[in-house]
Coordinates of C-alpha atoms in Angstrom, one line a residue:
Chain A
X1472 CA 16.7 -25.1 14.7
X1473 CA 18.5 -22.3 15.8
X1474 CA 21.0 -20.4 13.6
X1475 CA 24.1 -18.0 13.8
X1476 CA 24.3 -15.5 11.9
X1477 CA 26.9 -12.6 11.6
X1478 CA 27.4 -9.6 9.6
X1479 CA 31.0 -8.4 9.0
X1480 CA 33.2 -5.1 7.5
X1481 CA 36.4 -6.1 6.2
X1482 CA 38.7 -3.7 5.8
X1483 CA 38.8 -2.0 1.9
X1484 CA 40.6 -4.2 -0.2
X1485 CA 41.2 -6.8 2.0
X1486 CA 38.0 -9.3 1.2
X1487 CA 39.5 -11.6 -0.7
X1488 CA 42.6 -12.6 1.9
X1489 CA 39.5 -12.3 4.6
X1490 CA 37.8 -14.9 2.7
X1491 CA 40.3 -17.0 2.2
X1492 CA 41.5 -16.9 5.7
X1493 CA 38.4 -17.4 7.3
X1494 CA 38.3 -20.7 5.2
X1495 CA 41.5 -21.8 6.4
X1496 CA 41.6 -20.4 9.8
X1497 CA 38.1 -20.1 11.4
X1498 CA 35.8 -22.6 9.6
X1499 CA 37.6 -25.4 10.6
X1500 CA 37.7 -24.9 14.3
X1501 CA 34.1 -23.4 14.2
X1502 CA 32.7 -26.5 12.6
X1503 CA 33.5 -28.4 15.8
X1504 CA 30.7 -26.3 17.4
X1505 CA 28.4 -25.4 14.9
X1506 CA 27.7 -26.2 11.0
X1507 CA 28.6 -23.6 9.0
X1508 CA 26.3 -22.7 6.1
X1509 CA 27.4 -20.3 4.1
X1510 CA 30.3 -17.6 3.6
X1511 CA 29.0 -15.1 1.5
X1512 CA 30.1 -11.4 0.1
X1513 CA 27.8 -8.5 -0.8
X1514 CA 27.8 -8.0 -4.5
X1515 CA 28.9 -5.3 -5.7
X1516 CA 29.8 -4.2 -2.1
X1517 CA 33.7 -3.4 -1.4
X1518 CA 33.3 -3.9 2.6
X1519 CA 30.5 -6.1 3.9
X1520 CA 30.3 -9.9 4.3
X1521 CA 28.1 -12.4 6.1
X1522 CA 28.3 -16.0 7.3
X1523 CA 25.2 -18.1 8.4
X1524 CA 25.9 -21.3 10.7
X1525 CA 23.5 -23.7 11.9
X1526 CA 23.7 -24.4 15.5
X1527 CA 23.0 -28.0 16.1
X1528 CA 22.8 -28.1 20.0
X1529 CA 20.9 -24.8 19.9
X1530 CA 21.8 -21.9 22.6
X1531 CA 24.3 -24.9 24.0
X1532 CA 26.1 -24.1 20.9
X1533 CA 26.8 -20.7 22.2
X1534 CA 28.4 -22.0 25.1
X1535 CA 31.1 -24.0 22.7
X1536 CA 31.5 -20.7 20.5
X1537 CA 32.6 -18.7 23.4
X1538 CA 35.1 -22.0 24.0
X1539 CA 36.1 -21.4 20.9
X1540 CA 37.2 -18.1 21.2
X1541 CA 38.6 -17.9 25.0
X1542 CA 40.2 -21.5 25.5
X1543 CA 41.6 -23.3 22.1
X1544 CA 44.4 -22.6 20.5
X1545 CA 42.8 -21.8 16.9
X1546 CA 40.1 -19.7 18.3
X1547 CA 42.4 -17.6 19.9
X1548 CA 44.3 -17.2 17.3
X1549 CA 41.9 -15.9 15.1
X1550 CA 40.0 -14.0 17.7
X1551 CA 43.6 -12.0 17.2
X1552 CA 44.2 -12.3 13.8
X1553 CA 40.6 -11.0 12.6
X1554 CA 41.5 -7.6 14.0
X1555 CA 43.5 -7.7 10.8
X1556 CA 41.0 -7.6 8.6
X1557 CA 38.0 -6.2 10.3
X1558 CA 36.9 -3.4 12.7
X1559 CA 33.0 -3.7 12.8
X1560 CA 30.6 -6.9 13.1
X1561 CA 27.5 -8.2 14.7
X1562 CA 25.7 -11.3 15.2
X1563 CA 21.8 -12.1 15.4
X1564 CA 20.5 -15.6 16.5
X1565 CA 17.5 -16.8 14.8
X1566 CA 15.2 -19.6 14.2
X1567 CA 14.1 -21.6 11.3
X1568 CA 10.8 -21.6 10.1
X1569 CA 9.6 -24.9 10.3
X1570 CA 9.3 -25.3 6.4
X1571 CA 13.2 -23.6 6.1
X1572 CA 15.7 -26.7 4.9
X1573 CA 18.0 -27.5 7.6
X1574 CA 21.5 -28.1 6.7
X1575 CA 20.9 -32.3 6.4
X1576 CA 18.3 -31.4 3.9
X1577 CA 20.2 -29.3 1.9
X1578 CA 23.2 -32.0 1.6
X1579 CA 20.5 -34.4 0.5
X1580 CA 19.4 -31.9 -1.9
X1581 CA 22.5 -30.6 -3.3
X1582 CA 23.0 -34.6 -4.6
X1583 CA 20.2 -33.6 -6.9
X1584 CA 21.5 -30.4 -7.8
X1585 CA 20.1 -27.5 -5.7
X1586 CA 22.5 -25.5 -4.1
X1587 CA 25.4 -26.3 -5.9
X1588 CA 27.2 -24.2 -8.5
X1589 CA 25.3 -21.1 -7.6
X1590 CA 27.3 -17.7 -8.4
X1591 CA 24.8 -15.8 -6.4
X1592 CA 22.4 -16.1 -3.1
X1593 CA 19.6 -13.2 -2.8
X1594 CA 18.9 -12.4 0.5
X1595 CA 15.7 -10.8 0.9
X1596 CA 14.4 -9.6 4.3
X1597 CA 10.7 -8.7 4.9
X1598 CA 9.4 -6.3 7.5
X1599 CA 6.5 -7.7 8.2
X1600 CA 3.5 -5.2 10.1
X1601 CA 2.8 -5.8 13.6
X1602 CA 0.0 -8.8 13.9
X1603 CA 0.3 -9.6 10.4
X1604 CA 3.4 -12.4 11.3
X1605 CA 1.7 -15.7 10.9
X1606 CA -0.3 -15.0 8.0
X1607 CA 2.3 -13.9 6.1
X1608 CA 4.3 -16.9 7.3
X1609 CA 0.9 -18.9 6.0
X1610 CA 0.9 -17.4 2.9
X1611 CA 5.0 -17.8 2.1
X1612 CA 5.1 -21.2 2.7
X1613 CA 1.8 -22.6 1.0
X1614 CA 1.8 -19.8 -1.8
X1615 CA 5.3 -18.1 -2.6
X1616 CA 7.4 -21.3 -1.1
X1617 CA 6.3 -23.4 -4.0
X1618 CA 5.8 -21.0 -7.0
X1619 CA 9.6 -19.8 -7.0
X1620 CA 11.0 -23.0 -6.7
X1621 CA 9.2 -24.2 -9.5
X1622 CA 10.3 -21.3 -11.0
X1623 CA 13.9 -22.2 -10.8
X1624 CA 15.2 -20.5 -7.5
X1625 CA 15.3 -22.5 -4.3
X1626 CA 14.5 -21.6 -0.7
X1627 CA 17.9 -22.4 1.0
X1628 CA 16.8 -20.7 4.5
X1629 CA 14.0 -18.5 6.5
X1630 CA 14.4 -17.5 9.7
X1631 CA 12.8 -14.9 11.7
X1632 CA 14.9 -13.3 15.3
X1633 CA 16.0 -15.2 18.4
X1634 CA 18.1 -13.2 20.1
X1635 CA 20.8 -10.4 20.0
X1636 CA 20.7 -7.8 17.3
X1637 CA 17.6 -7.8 15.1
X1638 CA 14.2 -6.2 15.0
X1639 CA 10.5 -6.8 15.5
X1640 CA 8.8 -8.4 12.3
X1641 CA 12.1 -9.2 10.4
X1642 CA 11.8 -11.9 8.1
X1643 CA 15.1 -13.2 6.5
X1644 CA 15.1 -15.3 3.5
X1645 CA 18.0 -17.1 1.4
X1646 CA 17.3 -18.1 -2.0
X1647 CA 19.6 -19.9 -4.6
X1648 CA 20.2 -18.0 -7.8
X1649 CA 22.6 -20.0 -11.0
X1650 CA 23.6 -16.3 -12.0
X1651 CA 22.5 -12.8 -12.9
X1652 CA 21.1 -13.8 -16.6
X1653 CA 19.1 -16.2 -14.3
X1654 CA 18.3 -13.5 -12.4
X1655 CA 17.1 -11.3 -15.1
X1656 CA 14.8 -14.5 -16.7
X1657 CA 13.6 -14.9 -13.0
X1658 CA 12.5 -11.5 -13.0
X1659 CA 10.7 -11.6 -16.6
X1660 CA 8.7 -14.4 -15.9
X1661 CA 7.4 -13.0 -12.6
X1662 CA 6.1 -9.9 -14.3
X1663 CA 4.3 -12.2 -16.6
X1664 CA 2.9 -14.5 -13.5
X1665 CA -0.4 -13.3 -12.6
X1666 CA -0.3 -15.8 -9.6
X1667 CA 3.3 -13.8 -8.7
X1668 CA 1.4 -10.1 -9.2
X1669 CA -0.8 -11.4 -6.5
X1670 CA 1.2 -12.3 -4.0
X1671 CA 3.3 -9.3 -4.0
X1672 CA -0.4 -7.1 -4.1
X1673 CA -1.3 -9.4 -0.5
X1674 CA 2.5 -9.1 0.8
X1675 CA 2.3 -5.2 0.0
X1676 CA -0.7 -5.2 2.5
X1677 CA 1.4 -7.5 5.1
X1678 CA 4.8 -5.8 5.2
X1679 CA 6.1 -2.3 5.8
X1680 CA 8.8 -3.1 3.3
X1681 CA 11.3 -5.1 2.4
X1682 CA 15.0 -5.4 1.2
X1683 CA 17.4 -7.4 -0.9
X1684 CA 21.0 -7.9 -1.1
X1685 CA 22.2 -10.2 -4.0
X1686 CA 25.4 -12.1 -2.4
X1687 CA 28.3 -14.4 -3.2
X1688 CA 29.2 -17.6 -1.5
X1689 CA 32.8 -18.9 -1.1
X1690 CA 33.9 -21.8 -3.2
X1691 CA 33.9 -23.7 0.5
X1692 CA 30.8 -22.9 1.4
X1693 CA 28.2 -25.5 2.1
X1694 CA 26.2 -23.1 0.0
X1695 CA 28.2 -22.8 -3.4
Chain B
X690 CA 19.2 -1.9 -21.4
X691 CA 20.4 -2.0 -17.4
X692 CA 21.9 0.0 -15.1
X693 CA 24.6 -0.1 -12.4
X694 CA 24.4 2.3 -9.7
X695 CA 27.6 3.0 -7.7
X696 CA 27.6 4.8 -4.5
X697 CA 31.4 5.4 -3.3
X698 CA 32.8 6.8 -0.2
X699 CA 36.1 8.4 -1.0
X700 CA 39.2 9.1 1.3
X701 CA 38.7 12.7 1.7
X702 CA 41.3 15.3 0.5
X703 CA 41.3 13.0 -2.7
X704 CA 38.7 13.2 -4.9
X705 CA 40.1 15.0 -7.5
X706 CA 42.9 12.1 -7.5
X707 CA 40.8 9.7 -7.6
X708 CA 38.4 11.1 -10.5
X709 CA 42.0 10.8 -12.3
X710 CA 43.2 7.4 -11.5
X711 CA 39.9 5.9 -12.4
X712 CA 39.5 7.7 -15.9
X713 CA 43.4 6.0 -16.5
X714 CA 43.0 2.6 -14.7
X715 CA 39.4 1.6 -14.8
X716 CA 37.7 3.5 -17.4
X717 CA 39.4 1.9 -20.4
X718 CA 38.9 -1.5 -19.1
X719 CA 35.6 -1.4 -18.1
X720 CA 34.1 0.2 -20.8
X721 CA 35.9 -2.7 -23.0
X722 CA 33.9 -5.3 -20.8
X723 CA 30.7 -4.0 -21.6
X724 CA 30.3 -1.0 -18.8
X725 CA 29.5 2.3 -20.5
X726 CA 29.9 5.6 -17.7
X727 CA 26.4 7.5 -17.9
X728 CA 27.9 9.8 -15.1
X729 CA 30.6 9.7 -12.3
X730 CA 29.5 12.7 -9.6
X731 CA 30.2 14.1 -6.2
X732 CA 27.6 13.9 -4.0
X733 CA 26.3 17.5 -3.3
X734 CA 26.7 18.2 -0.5
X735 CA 28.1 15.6 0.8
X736 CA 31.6 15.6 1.1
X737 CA 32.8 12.4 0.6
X738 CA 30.3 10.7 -1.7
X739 CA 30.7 9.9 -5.3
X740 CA 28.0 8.5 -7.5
X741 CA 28.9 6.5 -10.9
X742 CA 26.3 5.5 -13.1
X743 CA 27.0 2.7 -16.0
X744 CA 25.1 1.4 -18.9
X745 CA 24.9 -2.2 -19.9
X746 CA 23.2 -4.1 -22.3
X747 CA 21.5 -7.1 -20.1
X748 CA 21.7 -9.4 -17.6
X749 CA 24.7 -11.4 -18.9
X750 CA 26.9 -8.4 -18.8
X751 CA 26.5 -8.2 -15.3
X752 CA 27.6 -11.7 -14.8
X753 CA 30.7 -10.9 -17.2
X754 CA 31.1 -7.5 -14.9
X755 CA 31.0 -9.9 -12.2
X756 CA 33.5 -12.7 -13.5
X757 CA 36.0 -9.9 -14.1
X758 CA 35.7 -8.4 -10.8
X759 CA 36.1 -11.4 -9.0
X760 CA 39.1 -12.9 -11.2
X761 CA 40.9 -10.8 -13.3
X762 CA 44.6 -9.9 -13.2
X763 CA 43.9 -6.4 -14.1
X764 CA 41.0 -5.8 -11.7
X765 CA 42.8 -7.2 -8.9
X766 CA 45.2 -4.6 -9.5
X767 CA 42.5 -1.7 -9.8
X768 CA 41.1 -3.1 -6.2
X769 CA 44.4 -2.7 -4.5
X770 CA 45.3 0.7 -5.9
X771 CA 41.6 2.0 -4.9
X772 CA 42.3 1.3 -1.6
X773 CA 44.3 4.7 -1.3
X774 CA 41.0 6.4 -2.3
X775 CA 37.7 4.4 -1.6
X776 CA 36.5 3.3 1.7
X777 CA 33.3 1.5 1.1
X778 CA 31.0 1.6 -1.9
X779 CA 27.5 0.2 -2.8
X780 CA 25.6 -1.2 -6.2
X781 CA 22.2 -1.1 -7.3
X782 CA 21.2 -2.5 -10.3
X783 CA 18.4 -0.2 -12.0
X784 CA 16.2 -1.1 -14.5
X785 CA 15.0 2.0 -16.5
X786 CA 11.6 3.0 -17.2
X787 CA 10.8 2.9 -21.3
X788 CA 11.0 6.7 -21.6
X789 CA 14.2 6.9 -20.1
X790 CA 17.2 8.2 -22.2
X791 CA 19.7 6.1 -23.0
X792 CA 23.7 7.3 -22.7
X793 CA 23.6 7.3 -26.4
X794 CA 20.5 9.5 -26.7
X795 CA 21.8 11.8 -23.4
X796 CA 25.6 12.3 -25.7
X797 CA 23.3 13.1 -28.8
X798 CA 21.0 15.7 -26.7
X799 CA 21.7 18.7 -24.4
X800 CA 21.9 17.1 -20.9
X801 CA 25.1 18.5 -20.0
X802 CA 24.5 20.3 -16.1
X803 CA 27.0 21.6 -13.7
X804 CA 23.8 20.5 -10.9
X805 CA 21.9 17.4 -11.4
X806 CA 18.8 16.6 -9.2
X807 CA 18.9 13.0 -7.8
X808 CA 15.4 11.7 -5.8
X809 CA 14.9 8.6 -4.5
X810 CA 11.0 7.9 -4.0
X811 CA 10.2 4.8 -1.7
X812 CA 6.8 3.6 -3.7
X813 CA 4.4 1.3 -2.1
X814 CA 5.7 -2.1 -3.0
X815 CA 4.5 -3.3 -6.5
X816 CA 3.0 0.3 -7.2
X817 CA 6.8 1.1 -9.3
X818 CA 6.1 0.4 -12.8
X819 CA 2.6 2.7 -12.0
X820 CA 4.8 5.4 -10.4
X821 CA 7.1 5.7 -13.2
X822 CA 4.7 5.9 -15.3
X823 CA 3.0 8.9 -13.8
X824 CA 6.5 10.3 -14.0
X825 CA 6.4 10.3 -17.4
X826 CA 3.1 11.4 -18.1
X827 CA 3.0 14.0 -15.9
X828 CA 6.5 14.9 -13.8
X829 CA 8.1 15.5 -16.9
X830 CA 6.2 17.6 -19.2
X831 CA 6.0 19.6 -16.1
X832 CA 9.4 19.8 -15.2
X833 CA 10.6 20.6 -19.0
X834 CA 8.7 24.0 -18.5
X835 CA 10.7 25.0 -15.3
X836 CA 13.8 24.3 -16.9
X837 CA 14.8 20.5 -16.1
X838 CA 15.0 17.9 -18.4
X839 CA 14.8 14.1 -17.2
X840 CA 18.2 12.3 -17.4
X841 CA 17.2 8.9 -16.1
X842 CA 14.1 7.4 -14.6
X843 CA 14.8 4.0 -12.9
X844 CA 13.9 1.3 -10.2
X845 CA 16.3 -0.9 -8.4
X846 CA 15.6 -4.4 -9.3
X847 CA 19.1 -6.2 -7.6
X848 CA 21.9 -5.4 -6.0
X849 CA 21.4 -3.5 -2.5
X850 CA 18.0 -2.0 -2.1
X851 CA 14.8 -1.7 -0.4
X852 CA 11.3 -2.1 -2.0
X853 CA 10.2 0.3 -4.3
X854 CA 13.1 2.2 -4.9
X855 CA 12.5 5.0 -7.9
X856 CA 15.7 7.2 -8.7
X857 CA 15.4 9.8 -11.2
X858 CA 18.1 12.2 -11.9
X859 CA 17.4 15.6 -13.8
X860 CA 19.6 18.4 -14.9
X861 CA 18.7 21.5 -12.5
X862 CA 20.9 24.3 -14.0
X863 CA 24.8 25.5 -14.7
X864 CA 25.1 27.5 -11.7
X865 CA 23.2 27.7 -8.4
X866 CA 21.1 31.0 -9.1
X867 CA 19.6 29.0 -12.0
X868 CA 18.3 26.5 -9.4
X869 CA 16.8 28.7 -7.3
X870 CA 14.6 30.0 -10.3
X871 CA 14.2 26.7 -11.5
X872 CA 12.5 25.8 -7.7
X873 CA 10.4 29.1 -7.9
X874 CA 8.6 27.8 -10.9
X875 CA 7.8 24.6 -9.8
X876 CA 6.7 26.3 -6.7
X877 CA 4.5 28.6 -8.3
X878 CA 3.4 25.7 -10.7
X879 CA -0.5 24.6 -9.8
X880 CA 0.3 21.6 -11.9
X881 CA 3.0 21.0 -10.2
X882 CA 0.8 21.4 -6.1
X883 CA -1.8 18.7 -7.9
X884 CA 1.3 16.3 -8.9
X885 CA 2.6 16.3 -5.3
X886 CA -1.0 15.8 -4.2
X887 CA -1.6 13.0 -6.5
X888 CA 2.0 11.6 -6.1
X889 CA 0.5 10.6 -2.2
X890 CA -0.8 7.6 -3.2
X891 CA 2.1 5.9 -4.1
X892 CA 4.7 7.3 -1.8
X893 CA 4.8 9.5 1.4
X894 CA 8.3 11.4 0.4
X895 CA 10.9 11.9 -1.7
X896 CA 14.8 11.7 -0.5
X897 CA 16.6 14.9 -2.5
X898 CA 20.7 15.0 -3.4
X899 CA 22.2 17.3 -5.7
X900 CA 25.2 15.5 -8.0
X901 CA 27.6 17.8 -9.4
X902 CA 28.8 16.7 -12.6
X903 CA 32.6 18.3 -12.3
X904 CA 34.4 15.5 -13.8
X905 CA 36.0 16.0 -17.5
X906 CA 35.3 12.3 -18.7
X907 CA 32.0 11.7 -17.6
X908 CA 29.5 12.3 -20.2
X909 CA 26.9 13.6 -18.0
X910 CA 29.4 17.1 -16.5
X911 CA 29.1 20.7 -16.7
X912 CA 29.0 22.4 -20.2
X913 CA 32.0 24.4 -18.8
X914 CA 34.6 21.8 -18.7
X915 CA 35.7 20.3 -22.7
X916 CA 36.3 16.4 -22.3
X917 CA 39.6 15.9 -21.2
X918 CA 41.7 13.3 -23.4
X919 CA 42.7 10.6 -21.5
X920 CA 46.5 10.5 -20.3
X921 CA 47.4 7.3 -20.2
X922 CA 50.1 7.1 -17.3
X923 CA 53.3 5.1 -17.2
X924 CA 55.6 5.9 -14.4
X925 CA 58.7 3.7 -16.0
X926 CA 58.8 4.3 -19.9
X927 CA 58.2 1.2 -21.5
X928 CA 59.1 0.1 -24.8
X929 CA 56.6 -1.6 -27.0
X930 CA 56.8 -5.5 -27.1
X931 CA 55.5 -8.3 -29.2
X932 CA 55.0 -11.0 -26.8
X933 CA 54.8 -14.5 -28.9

């Protein structure tokens, strides 16, 4: 499955209304093309958000995107009202791992109470060294994969580049977090986990380095 | 005990401003909600950065932090009167290492600095805790003799970062010719060539800013500027109402 996936710099002080606008105003028309994931905002960040949307006919998608935009009437519309409230964005297409949840599964799951009522998503993305790509992708799935959920936070995407902006090795993961004091207990049973100390001593021999951003989805989002 | 780490880009020309409206309109509030200001800095040298460093107790303060900067009359207020001033800012959130001081121990101690040192070290992922520790043990007995004292040693565990980010921030002297004798003596320190040596395995460099601690609230300022009393400003004098 293929995936949209855009980074965005509203304006200072204008997230909020760019939230809530993009709810009312873009979502709609893009979810004839494509489903749309997840609208998040950077914590703690005044002037960077992301969206993530899955795109169900894969590249074909693309094709309905740029419809979007350039022939109906609330495309256009937005393609000119988004100037309001940004000046800077860029999009990478990626792929889903093939043990990420596609959007289906995460609808089935959220009946049982993943991905639902989440405060906070924490995006973590891995550089992984040249060569070293499908063992580390081995080693996520059948080792990391299983001892985070069970510890409480849930794997709601992994994708690695397709196309457009991204770079070589780039690993993206999406995990479900209930909330910073989940966070912090999270955090404290890792450093007790000698299974956990492990990993990170193999995935310190795998990857260059990685990064993290701890971001907020919109009440709308499929991902809440 | 945690740590948020602000990094703000500030409208240029008004700095000064802006160190003013946020000792009158956030300060108050945010220190009733469980944030405590360690240090609010420019960036030295560059010209329109500001750093503000706040003290909280856990992990659930964060999440109050959160709540009230996402839904609260007054904050909402604060965000659209920062626009004049910020462009863009940043948080970390910094766990510090066990011999760290803590605001009350820096208000209790001599830390005050007109120029703080500020180094980010990228360890080898995993390898922070180790790192720190070194730090500690070895950094800054060392650095005590030159002149510095430690202010804050911590890693970023959420937020936005990369892996193994260690910050430490140390007082480096009232004016700039006590710097440069400060950097001789670490310089001529064999202790110190045997740290840097050592220091190898866990990271290849260190990322150096100077912070300039020139604003009269922050705890962490120059000795030469008293702490200001807060003003608290009202543009239409109000009288005082009991609201039932």
């Amino acid at each position: 499955m293929l995936y949209l996936y855009e980074t965005t710099y509203p304006f200072a002080g204008m997230m909020d209304e760019y939230v809530n606008v993009m709810g009312t105003d873009l979502i709609p028309g893009l979810a004839r093309h494509m489903m749309v994931l997840g609208v998040f905002r950077i914590a703690f960040r005044l002037r960077e958000s992301f969206f993530l949307s899955e795109l169900p006919e894969g590249v074909d998608s693309l094709e309905g995107l740029s419809n979007f935009v350039i022939h109906e009437r609330d495309g256009l519309t937005w393609h000119r009202e988004g100037f309001r409230y940004r000046d800077e964005w860029f999009d990478s297409l990626l792929e889903g791992l093939p043990f990420s949840p596609i959007a289906a599964d995460i609808k089935k799951r959220q009946k049982r109470g993943d991905f639902t009522g989440n405060t906070l998503y924490y995006r973590l993305i891995y550089n992984v060294l040249p060569g070293k790509t499908d063992e580390f992708l081995k080693d996520f799935e059948k080792e990391l994969l299983p001892m985070e959920e069970k510890r409480g936070i849930k794997l709601a995407g992994c994708y690695r580049w397709f196309g457009a902006c991204g770079e070589s090795g780039e690993i993206i993961s999406l995990w479900a977090v209930k909330d910073w004091a989940h966070w912090g207990k999270i955090q404290e049973t890792q450093l007790k986990d000698t299974k956990y100390r492990r990993w990170m001593e193999k995935v310190s021999g795998l990857c260059a380095e990685w990064s993290y951003k701890f971001v907020i989805p919109a009440p709308y989002s499929l991902l809440h | 005990m945690l740590y948020l780490y602000d990094s703000i880009m500030i409208v240029p020309r008004l700095q000064e401003e802006f160190w003013k409206v946020m000792g009158t309109d956030y300060l108050p509030e945010a220190e009733q909600n469980g944030l405590r200001l360690v240090g609010m800095f420019m960036i030295g040298i560059h010209y329109n950065e500001n750093l503000a460093l706040w003290e909280l107790d856990d992990w659930a303060t964060l999440d109050r932090i959160q709540q009230l900067h996402d839904k609260h009359p007054w904050m909402k207020a604060w965000q659209r009167e920062a626009v004049d001033y910020v462009t863009d800012s940043t948080g970390k959130v910094l766990q510090p290492a066990p011999f760290s001081p803590t605001l009350a121990k820096l208000k209790k101690g001599d830390y005050k600095s007109t120029i703080y040192l500020h180094t980010v070290a990228r360890v080898s992922p995993g390898q922070e805790d180790e790192y720190m520790k070194a730090v500690g043990k070895e950094l800054v007995p060392m650095a005590k003799t030159w002149g510095m004292k430690l202010v804050g040693c911590y890693k970023a565990v959420a937020g936005t970062a990369s892996s193994g980010e260690v910050i430490n921030i140390w007082t480096a002297g009232n004016v700039h010719g006590e710097w440069v004798k400060i950097r001789e003596a670490s310089l001529n320190d064999p202790a110190y060539k045997k740290w840097e040596a050592s220091a190898g395995k866990w990271r290849a460099k260190v990322v150096y800013r100077f912070l300039y601690g020139l604003v009269p609230y922050s705890p962490l300022r120059t000795p030469f500027l008293q702490e200001a009393a807060i003003e608290e400003v009202r543009t239409v004098a109000m009288p005082e109402v009991e609201w039932k």
